Structures are given as structure tokens and as C-alpha cells.
PDB file of C-alpha atoms and ligand atoms in Angstrom:
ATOM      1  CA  UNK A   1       0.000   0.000   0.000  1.00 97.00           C
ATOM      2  CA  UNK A   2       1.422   3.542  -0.835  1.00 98.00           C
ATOM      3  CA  UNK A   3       0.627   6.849   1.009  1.00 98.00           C
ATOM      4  CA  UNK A   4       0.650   9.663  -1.221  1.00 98.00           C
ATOM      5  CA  UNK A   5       0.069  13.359  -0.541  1.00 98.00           C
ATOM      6  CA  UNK A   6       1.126  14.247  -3.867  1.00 98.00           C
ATOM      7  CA  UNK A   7      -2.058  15.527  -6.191  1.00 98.00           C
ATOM      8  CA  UNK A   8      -0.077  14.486  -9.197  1.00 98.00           C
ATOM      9  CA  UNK A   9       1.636  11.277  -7.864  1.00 98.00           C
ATOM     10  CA  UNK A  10      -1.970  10.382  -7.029  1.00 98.00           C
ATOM     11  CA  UNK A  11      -4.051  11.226  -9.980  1.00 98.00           C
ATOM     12  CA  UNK A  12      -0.905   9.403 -11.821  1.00 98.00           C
ATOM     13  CA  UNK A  13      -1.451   6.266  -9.903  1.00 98.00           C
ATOM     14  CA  UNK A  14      -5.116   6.435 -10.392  1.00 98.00           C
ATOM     15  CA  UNK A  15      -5.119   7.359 -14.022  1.00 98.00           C
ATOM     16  CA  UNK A  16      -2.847   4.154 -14.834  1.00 98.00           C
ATOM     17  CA  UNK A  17      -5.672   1.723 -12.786  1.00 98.00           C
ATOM     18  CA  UNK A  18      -7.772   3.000 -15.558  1.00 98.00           C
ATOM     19  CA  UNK A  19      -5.799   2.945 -18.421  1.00 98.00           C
ATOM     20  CA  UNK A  20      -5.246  -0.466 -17.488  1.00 98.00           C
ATOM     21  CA  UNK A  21      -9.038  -1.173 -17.278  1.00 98.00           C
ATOM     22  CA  UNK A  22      -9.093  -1.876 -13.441  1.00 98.00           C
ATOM     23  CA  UNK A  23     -12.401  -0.360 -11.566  1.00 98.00           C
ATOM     24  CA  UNK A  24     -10.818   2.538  -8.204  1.00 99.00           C
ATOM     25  CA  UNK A  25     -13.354   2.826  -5.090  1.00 99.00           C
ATOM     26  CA  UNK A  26     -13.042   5.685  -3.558  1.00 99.00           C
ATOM     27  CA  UNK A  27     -13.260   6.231   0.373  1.00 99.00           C
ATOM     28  CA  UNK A  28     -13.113   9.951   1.385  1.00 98.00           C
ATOM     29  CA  UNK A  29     -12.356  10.267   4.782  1.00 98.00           C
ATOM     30  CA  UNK A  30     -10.958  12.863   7.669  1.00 98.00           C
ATOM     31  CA  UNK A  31      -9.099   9.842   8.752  1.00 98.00           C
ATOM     32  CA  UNK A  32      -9.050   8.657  13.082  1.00 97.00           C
ATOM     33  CA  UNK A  33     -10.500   5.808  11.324  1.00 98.00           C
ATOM     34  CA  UNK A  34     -13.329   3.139  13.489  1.00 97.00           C
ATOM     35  CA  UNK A  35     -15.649   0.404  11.948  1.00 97.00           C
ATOM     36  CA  UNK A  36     -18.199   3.085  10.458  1.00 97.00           C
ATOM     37  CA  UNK A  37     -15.142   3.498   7.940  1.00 98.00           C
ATOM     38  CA  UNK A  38     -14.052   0.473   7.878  1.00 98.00           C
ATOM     39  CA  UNK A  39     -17.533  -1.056   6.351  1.00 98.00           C
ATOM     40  CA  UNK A  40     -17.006   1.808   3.784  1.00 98.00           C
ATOM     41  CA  UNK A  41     -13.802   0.281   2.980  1.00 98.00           C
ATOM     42  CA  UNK A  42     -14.902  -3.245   2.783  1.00 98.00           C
ATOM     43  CA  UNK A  43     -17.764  -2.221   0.670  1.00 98.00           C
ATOM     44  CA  UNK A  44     -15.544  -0.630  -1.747  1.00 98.00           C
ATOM     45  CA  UNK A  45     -13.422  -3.289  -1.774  1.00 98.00           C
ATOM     46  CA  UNK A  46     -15.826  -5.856  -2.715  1.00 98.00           C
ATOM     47  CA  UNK A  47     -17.023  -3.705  -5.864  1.00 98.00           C
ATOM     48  CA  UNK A  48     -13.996  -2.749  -7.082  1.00 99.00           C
ATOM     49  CA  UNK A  49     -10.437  -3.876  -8.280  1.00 98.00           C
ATOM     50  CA  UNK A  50      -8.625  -1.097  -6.538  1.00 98.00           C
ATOM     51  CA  UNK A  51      -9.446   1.173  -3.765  1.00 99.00           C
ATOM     52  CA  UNK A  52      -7.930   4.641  -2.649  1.00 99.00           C
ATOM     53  CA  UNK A  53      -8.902   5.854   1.015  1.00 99.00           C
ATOM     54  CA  UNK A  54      -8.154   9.828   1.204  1.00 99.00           C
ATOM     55  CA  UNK A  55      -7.048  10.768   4.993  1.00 98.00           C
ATOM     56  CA  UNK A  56      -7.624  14.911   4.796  1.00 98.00           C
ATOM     57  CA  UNK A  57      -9.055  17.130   7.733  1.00 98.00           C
ATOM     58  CA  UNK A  58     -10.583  19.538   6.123  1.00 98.00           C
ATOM     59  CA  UNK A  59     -10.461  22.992   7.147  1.00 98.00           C
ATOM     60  CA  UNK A  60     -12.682  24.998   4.914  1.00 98.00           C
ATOM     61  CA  UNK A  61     -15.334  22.522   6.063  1.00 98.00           C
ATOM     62  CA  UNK A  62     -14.940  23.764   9.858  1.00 98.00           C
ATOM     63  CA  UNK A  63     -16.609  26.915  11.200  1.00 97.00           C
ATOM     64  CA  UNK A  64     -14.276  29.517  13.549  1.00 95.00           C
ATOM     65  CA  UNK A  65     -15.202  28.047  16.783  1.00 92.00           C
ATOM     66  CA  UNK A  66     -15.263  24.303  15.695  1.00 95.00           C
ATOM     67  CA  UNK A  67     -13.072  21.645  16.339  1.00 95.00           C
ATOM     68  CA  UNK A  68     -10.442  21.761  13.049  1.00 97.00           C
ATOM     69  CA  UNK A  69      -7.496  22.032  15.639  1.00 96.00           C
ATOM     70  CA  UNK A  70      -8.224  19.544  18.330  1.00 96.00           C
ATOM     71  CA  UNK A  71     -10.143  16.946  15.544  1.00 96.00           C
ATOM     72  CA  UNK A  72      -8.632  13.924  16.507  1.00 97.00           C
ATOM     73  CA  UNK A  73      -5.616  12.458  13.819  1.00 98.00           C
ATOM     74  CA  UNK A  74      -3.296   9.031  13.656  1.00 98.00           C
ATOM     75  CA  UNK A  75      -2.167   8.002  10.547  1.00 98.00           C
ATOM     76  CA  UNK A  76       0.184   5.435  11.916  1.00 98.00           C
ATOM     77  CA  UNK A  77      -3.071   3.690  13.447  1.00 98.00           C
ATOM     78  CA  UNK A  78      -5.378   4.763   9.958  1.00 98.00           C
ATOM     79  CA  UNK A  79      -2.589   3.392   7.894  1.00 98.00           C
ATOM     80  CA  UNK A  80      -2.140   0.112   9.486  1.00 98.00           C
ATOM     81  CA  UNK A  81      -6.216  -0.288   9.283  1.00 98.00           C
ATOM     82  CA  UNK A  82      -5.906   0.050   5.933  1.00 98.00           C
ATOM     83  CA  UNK A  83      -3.369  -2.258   4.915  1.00 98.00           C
ATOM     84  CA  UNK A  84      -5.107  -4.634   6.607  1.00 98.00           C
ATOM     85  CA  UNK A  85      -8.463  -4.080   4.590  1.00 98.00           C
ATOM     86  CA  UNK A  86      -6.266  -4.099   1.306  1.00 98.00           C
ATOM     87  CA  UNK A  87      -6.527  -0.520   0.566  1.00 98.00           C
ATOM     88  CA  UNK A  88      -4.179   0.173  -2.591  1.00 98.00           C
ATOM     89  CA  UNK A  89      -3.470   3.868  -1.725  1.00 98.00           C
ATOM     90  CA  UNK A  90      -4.103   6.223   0.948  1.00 99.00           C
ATOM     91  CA  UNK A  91      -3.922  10.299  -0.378  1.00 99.00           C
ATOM     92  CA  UNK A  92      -3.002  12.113   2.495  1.00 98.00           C
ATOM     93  CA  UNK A  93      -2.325  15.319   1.473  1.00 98.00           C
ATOM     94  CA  UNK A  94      -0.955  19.030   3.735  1.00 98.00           C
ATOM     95  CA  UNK A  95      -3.595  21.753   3.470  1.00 98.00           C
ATOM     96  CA  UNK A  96      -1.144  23.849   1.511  1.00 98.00           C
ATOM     97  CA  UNK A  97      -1.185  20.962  -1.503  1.00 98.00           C
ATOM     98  CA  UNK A  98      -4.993  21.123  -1.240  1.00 98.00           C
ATOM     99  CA  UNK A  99      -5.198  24.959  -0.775  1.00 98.00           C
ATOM    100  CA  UNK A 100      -3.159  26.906  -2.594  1.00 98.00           C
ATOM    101  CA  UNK A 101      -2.780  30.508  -0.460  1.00 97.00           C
ATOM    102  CA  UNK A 102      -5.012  32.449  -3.397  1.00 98.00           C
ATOM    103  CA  UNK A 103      -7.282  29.696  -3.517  1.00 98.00           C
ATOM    104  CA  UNK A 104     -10.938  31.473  -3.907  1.00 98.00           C
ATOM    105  CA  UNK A 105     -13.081  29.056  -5.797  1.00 98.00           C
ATOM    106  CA  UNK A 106     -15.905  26.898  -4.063  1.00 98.00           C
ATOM    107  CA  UNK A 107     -18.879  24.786  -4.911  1.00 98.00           C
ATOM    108  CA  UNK A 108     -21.865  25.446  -3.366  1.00 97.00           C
ATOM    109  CA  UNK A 109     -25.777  24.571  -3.392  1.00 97.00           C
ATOM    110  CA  UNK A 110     -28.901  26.667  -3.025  1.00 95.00           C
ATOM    111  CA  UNK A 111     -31.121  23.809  -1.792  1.00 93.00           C
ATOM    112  CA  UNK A 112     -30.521  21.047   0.952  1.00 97.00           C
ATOM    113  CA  UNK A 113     -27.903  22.875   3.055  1.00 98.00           C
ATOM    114  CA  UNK A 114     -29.760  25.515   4.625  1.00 96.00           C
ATOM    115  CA  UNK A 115     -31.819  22.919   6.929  1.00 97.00           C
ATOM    116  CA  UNK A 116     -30.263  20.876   9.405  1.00 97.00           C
ATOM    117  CA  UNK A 117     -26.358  21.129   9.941  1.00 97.00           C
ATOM    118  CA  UNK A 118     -26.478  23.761   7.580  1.00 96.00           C
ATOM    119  CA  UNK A 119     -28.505  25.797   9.862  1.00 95.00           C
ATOM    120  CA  UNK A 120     -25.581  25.587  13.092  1.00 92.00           C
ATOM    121  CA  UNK A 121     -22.715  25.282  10.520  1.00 95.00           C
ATOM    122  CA  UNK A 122     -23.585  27.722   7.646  1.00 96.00           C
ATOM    123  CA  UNK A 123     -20.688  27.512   5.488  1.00 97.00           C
ATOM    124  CA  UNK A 124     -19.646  23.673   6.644  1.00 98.00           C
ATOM    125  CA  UNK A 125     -21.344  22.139   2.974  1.00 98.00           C
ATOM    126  CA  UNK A 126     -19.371  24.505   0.760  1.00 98.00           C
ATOM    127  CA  UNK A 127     -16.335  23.268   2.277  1.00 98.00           C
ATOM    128  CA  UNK A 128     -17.438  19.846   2.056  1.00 98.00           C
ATOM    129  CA  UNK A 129     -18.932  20.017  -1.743  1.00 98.00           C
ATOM    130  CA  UNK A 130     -15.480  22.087  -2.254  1.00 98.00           C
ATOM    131  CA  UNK A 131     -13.031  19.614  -0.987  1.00 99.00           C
ATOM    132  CA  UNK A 132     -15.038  16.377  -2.543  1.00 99.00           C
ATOM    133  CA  UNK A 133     -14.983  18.209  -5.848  1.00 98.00           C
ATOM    134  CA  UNK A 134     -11.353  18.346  -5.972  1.00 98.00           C
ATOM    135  CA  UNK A 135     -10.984  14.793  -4.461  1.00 99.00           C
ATOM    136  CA  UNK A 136     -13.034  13.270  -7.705  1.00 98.00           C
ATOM    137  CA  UNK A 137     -11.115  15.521  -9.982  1.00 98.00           C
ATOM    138  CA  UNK A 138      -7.574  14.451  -8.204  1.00 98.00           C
ATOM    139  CA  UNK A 139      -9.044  11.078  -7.995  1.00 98.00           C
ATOM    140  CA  UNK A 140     -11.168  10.080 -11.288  1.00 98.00           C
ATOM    141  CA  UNK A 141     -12.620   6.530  -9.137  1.00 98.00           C
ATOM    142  CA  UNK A 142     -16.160   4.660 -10.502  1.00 98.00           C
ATOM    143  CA  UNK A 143     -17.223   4.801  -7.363  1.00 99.00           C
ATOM    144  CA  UNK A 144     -16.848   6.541  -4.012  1.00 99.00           C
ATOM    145  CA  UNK A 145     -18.611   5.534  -0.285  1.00 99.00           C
ATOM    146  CA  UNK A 146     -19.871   8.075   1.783  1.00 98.00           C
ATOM    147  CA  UNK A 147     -21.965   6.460   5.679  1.00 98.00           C
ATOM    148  CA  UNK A 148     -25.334   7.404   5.903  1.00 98.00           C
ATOM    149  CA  UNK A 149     -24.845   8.639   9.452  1.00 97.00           C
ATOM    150  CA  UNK A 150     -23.886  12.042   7.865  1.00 97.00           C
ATOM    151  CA  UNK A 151     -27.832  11.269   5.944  1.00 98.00           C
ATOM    152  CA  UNK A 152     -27.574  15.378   4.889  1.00 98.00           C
ATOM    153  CA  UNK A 153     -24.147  15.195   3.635  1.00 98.00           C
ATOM    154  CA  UNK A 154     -24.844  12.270   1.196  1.00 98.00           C
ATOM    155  CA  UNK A 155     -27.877  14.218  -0.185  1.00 97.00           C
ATOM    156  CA  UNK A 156     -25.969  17.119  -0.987  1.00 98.00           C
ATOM    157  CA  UNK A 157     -22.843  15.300  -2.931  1.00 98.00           C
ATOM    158  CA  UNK A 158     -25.856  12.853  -4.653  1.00 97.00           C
ATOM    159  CA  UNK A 159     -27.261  16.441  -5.859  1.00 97.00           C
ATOM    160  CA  UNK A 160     -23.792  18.041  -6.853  1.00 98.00           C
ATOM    161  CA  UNK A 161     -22.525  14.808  -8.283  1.00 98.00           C
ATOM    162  CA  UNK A 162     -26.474  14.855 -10.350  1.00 98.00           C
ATOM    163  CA  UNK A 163     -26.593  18.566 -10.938  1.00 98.00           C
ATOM    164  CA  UNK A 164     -22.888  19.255 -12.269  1.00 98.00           C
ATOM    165  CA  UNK A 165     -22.772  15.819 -14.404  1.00 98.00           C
ATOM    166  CA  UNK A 166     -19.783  14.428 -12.349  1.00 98.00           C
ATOM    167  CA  UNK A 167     -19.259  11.267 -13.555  1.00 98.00           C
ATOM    168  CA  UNK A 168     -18.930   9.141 -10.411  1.00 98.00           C
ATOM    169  CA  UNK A 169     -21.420   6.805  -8.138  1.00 98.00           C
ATOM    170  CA  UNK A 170     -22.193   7.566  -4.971  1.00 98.00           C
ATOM    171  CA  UNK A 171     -22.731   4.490  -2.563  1.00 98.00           C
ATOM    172  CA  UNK A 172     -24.361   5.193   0.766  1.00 98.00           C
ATOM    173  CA  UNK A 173     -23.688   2.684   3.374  1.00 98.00           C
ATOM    174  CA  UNK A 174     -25.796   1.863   7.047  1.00 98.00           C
ATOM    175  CA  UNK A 175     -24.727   3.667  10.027  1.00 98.00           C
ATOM    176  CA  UNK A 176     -22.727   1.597  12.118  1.00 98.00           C
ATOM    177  CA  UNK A 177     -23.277   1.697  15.736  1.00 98.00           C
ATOM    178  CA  UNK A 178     -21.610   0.386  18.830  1.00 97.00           C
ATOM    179  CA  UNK A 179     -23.029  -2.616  20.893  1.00 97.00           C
ATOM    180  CA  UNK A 180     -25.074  -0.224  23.036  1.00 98.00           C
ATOM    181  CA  UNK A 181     -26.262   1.770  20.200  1.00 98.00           C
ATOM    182  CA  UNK A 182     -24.335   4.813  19.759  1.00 98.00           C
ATOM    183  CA  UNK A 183     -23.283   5.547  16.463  1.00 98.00           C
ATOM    184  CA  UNK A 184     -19.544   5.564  15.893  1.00 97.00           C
ATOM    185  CA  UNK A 185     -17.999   8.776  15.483  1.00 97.00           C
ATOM    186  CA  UNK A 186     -14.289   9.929  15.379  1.00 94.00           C
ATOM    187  CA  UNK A 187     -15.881  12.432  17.861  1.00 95.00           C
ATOM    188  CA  UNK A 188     -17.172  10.099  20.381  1.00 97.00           C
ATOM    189  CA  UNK A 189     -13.224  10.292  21.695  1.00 97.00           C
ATOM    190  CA  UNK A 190     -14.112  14.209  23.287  1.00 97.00           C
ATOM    191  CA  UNK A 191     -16.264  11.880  25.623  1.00 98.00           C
ATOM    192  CA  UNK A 192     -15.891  11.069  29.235  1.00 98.00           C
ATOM    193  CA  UNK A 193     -17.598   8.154  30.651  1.00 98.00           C
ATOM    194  CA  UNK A 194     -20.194   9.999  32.478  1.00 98.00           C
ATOM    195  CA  UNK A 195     -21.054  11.347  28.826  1.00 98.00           C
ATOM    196  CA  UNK A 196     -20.416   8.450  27.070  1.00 98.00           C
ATOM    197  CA  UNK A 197     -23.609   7.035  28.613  1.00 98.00           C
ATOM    198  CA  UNK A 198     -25.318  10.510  28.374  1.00 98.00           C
ATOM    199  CA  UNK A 199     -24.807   9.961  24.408  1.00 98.00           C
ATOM    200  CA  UNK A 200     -27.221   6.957  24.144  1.00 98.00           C
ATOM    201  CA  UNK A 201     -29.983   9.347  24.168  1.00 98.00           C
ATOM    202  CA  UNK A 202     -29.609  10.209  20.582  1.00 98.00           C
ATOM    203  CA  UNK A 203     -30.238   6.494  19.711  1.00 98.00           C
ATOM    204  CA  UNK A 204     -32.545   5.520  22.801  1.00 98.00           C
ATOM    205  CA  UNK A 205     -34.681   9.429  21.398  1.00 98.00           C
ATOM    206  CA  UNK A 206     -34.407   8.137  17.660  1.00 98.00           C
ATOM    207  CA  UNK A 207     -36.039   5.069  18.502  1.00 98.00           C
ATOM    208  CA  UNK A 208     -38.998   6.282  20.689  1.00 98.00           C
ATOM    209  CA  UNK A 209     -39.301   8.283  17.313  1.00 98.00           C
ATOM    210  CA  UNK A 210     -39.728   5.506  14.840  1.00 98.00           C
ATOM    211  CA  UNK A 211     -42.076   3.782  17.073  1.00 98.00           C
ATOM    212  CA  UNK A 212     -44.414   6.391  17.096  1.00 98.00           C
ATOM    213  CA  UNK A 213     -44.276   6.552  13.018  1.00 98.00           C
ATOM    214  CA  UNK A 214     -44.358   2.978  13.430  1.00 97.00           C
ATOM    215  CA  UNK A 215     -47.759   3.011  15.362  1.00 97.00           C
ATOM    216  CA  UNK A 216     -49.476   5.274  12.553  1.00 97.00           C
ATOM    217  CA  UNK A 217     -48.474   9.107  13.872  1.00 98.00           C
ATOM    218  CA  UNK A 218     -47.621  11.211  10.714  1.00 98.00           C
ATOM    219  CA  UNK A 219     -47.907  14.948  12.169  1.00 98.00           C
ATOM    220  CA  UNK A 220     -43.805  15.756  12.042  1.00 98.00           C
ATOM    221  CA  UNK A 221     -44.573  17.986  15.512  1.00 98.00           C
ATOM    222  CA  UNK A 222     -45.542  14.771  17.163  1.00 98.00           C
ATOM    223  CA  UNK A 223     -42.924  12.315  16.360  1.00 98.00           C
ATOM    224  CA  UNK A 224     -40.322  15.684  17.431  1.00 98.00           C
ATOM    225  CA  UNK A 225     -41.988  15.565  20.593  1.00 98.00           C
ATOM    226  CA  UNK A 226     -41.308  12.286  21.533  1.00 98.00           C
ATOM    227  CA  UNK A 227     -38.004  12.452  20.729  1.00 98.00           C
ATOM    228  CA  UNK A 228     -37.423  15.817  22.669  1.00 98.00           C
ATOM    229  CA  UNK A 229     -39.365  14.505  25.407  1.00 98.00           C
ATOM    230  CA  UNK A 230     -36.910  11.788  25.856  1.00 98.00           C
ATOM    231  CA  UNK A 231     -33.691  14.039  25.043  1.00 98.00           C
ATOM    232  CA  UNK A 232     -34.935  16.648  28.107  1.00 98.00           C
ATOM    233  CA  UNK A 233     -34.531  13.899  30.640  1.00 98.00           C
ATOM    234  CA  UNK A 234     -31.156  13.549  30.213  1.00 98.00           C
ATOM    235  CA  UNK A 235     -29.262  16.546  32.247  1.00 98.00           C
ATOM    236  CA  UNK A 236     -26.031  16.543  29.777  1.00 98.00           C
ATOM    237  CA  UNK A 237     -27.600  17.180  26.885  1.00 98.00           C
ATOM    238  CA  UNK A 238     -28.384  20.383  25.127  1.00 98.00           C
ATOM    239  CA  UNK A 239     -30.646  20.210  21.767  1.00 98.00           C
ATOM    240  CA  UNK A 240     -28.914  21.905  18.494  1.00 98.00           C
ATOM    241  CA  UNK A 241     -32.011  20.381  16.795  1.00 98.00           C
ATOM    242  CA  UNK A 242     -34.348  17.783  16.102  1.00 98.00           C
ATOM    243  CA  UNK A 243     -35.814  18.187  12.752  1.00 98.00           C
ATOM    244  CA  UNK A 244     -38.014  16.055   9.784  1.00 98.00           C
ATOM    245  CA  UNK A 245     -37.333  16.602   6.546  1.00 98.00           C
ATOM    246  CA  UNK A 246     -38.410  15.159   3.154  1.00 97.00           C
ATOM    247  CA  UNK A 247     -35.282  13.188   2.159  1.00 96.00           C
ATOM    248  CA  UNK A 248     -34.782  13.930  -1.155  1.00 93.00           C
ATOM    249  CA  UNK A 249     -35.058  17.771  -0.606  1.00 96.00           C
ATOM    250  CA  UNK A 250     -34.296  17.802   2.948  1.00 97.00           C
ATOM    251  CA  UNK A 251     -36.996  20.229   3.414  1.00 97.00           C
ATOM    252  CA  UNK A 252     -38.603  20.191   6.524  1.00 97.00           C
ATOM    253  CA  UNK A 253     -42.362  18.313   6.285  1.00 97.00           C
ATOM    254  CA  UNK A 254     -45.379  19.196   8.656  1.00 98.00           C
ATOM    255  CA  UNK A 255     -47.405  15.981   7.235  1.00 97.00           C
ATOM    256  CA  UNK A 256     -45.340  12.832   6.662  1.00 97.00           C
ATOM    257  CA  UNK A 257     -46.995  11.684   3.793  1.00 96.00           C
ATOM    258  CA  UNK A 258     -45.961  14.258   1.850  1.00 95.00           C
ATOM    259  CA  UNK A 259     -42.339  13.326   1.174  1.00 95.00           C
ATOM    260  CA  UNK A 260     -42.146  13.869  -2.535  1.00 92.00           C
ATOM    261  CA  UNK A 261     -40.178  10.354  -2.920  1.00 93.00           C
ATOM    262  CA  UNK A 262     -41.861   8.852  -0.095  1.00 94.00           C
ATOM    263  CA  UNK A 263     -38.919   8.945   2.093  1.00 96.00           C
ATOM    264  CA  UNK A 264     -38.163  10.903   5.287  1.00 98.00           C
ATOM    265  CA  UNK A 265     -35.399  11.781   7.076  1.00 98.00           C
ATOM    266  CA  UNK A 266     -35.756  12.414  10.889  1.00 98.00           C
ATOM    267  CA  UNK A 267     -31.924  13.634  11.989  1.00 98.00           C
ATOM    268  CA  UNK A 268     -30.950  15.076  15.615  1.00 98.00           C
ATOM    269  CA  UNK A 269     -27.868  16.999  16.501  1.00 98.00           C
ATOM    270  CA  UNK A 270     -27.214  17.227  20.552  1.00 98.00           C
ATOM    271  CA  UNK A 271     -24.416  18.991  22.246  1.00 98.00           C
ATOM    272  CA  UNK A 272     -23.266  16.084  25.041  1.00 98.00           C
ATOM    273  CA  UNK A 273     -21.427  18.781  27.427  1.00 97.00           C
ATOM    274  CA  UNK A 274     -18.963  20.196  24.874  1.00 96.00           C
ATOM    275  CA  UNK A 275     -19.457  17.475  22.048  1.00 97.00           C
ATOM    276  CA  UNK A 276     -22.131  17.999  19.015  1.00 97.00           C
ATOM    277  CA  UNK A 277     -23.373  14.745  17.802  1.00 98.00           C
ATOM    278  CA  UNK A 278     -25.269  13.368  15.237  1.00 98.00           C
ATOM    279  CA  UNK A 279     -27.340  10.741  14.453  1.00 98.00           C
ATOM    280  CA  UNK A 280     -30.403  10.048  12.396  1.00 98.00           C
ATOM    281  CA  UNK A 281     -32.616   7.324  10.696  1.00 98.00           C
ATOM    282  CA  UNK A 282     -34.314   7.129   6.700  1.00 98.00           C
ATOM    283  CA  UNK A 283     -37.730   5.748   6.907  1.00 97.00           C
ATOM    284  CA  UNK A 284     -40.139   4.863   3.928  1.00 97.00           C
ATOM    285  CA  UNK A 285     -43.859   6.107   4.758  1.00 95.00           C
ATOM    286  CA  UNK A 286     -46.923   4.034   3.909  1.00 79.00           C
ATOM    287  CA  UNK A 287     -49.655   6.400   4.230  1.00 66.00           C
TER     288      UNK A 287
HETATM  289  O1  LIG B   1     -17.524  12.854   6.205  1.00 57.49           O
HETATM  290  C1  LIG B   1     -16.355  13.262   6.252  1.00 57.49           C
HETATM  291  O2  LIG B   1     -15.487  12.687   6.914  1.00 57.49           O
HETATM  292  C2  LIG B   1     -15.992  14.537   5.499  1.00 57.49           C
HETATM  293  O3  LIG B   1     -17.024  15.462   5.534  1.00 57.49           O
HETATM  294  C3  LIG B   1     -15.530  14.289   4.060  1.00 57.49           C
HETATM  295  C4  LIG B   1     -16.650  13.732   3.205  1.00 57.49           C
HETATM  296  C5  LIG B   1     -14.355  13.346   4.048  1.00 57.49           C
HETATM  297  C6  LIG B   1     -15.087  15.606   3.420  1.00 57.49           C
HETATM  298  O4  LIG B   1     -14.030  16.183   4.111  1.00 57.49           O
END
């Protein structure tokens, strides 16, 4: 396996996969790798002949207060998880390959990023759309794997990759979640063990969510109640929001059976003391 954070020793590499007529997979990543990544991985794996794993921490895609300093990194301990998977080539590049110091152009979206994350982190999708742009340009793959636990971010590059013709498929994979439920996170290492077990209540919320949808509610206020009923009972937690959108426009919806594609999104962002995590689930409505 080679580790590259060359742009043109990369798209080099890459470039001769496909002149050779080999199939590239690509996983982007921010790297402090767990098994939420590593089912990316294996996924690509599986569909293609080679697969190239980028390791960047993005900072156009972190707000001035955020966490872009203190975001956890260990490419020793990244690197060795992907050798083991069989990754062909991690791209790990400085900010100053990806950035140059007059860099001023950005992709950005007037629909699904105002709702949401977008809402608390206003210019976090330009950075992201911005940064996966250049990695499918650096890195021309068939395929690239993004986890459905960031369910907003996966709408938004589906749209760019639809709306600017990129020619690329985007695979969403499950969340992956730990035995007791939370969903793994390279953040979940800010947590102390009092608020480790504060954090279930974005999962333990969720669910009391989808049972009520389950049981026939479709009023969106509703099913938010239940969840924020269960969320105010736990003393570390603050609400950044709780919110039901139609999935394919991530719009919010008052009436659940009016998701244009049938399909909702109910997503939840909750500060655990310092910590803001996310978690979500995609459900398909029978009216
Ligand atoms: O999901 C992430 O880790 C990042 O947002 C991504 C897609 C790698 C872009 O920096």
C-alpha cells in the first residue's frame, strides 16, 4: 500500500488503474478511522479492483469556533487499518497541496444545506462540496462511499454529483453503531464516561421516534416531541435540533406523507457537554 500526498503522484497512480481497465473505489475520509469506515472500505473493496482511502481534515469545512485544531488524527493507526483491509493507496495530502494561499473558488448549493447542519454550521457544505470536488477531480474513481450517518451530507454530494454531471457513483452505506447503540464517530473520543452514557440518548430518542411513526403518527410535531421529550430527561444534553425533513429535498415536512419520494429523514444533533453529535434514521412512509 502507498501513502501519497502528492495531487499528481496520485491522480498518476489512479489514471494508470484505468488505463489499465481496473475499476478505483473511492473512500473519502478525515481519517481517526473506526468500523463506520471500515464497512465503507470493505464495501468498496468488494465492488472494485482497486481502492484509494483519502485521509484529509478539512479545514474549509470547519466553522471559527469548531473543532479543526483539536479533531482527533493518527495516521500510523489509519494506515495500518488500511493495509489490513487491502486498501491500494491512501492520499493524504498538507492543506497547503490542497489549498493553494489564493485559492478562492468553491462549490456550493442553493437547496438542501440551509436545513439541518447547515442551519448551526452555515458555510460547513461549501467546504465539504469544495473539498469532494477536488478529491473526484484528483481522484477520477467509478465509485466513491460516503456512511449514511452524515444522511444530509450524502444528499448534498448525490445532488452536486447529479446537478454538475460528475461522472462518479455515490454508494451510501448503514450507520454503524456500537453494541449499546451509539453511532460511531471519530468524535465520540471528546467523551468522558459519564457522557459516554449521556450519548445513548440520541439512539434511545431516535427510537422512541420511529415507534411512534411505526404506530401510525404522521404529524412531524408529534414524532419531534417524543423524541425531545426523551432528550430533556437527560441533564447533559443540550438540543442543536431535532428536525423532519423530506429526504430527497431535505426540506422540513409538517405531514409525513408528503415526502415527494416517499422517504423521510428524521436527523438530531445534541451537544453532550462540549461534544455535538449526530445521528439520524431514513424511513419509507406508507400512508
Ligand atoms: O464525512 C467526512 O469525513 C468529510 O465530511 C468528508 C466527506 C471526508 C469531506 O471532508
Amino acid at each position: 500500500m502507498n501513502i501519497s500526498g502528492s495531487i499528481k503522484e496520485t491522480r498518476q497512480q489512479v489514471k494508470e488503474w484505468k488505463k489499465q481497465g481496473l475499476t478505483v473505489g473511492l473512500v473519502p475520509t478525515m481519517g481517526y478511522l473506526h468500523e463506520g469506515h471500515q464497512s465503507l472500505m470493505e464495501k468498496a473493496k468488494k465492488e472494485n479492483d482497486k481502492v484509494v482511502v483519502s485521509i484529509f481534515v478539512n479545514p474549509i469545512q470547519f466553522g471559527p469556533n469548531e473543532d479543526f485544531a483539536s479533531y482527533p488524527r493518527d495516521l500510523e493507526k489509519d494506515a495500518a487499518l488500511c493495509e489490513r483491509i487491502g486498501v491500494d493507496l491512501i492520499f493524504h495530502p498538507e492543506a497547503e497541496e490542497m489549498y493553494e494561499k489564493d485559492f478562492c473558488t468553491y462549490v456550493d448549493m442553493d437547496g438542501l444545506t440551509k436545513e439541518l447542519c447547515g442551519k448551526s454550521r452555515p458555510t460547513h457544505f461549501r467546504g465539504v462540496q469544495t473539498v469532494v470536488s477536488k478529491l473526484f477531480h484528483i481522484i477520477p474513481a467509478d465509485r466513491a462511499y460516503f456512511g449514511q450517518k452524515d444522511a444530509q451530507q450524502l444528499a448534498v454530494i448525490k445532488r452536486m454529483v447529479r446537478d454538475l454531471s460528475m461522472d462518479i457513483e455515490i454508494v451510501g452505506c448503514p450507520i454503524v453503531r456500537e453494541e449499546d447503540g451509539l453511532a460511531k464517530s471519530s468524535r465520540n473520543t471528546y467523551l468522558n464516561q459519564e457522557e459516554r452514557k449521556a450519548a445513548l440518548v440520541l439512539n434511545r430518542s431516535l427510537a422512541e421516534g420511529k415507534k411512534a411513526i411505526e404506530s401510525g403518527v404522521r404529524e412531524a410535531c408529534k414524532v419531534k416531541q417524543c423524541i425531545l421529550d426523551v432528550i430533556a430527561k437527560e441533564p447533559l444534553a443540550r438540543v442543536d435540533y431535532v428536525e423532519i425533513v423530506d429526504f430527497s429535498a431535505i426540506e422540513p415536512i409538517a405531514d409525513l406523507n408528503m415526502a415527494a419520494e416517499g422517504e423521510i429523514l428524521c436527523a438530531i444533533a445534541v451537544y453532550i457537554g462540549k461534544t455535538r453529535l449526530i445521528d439520524n434514521f431514513i424511513m419509507k412512509i406508507n400512508s
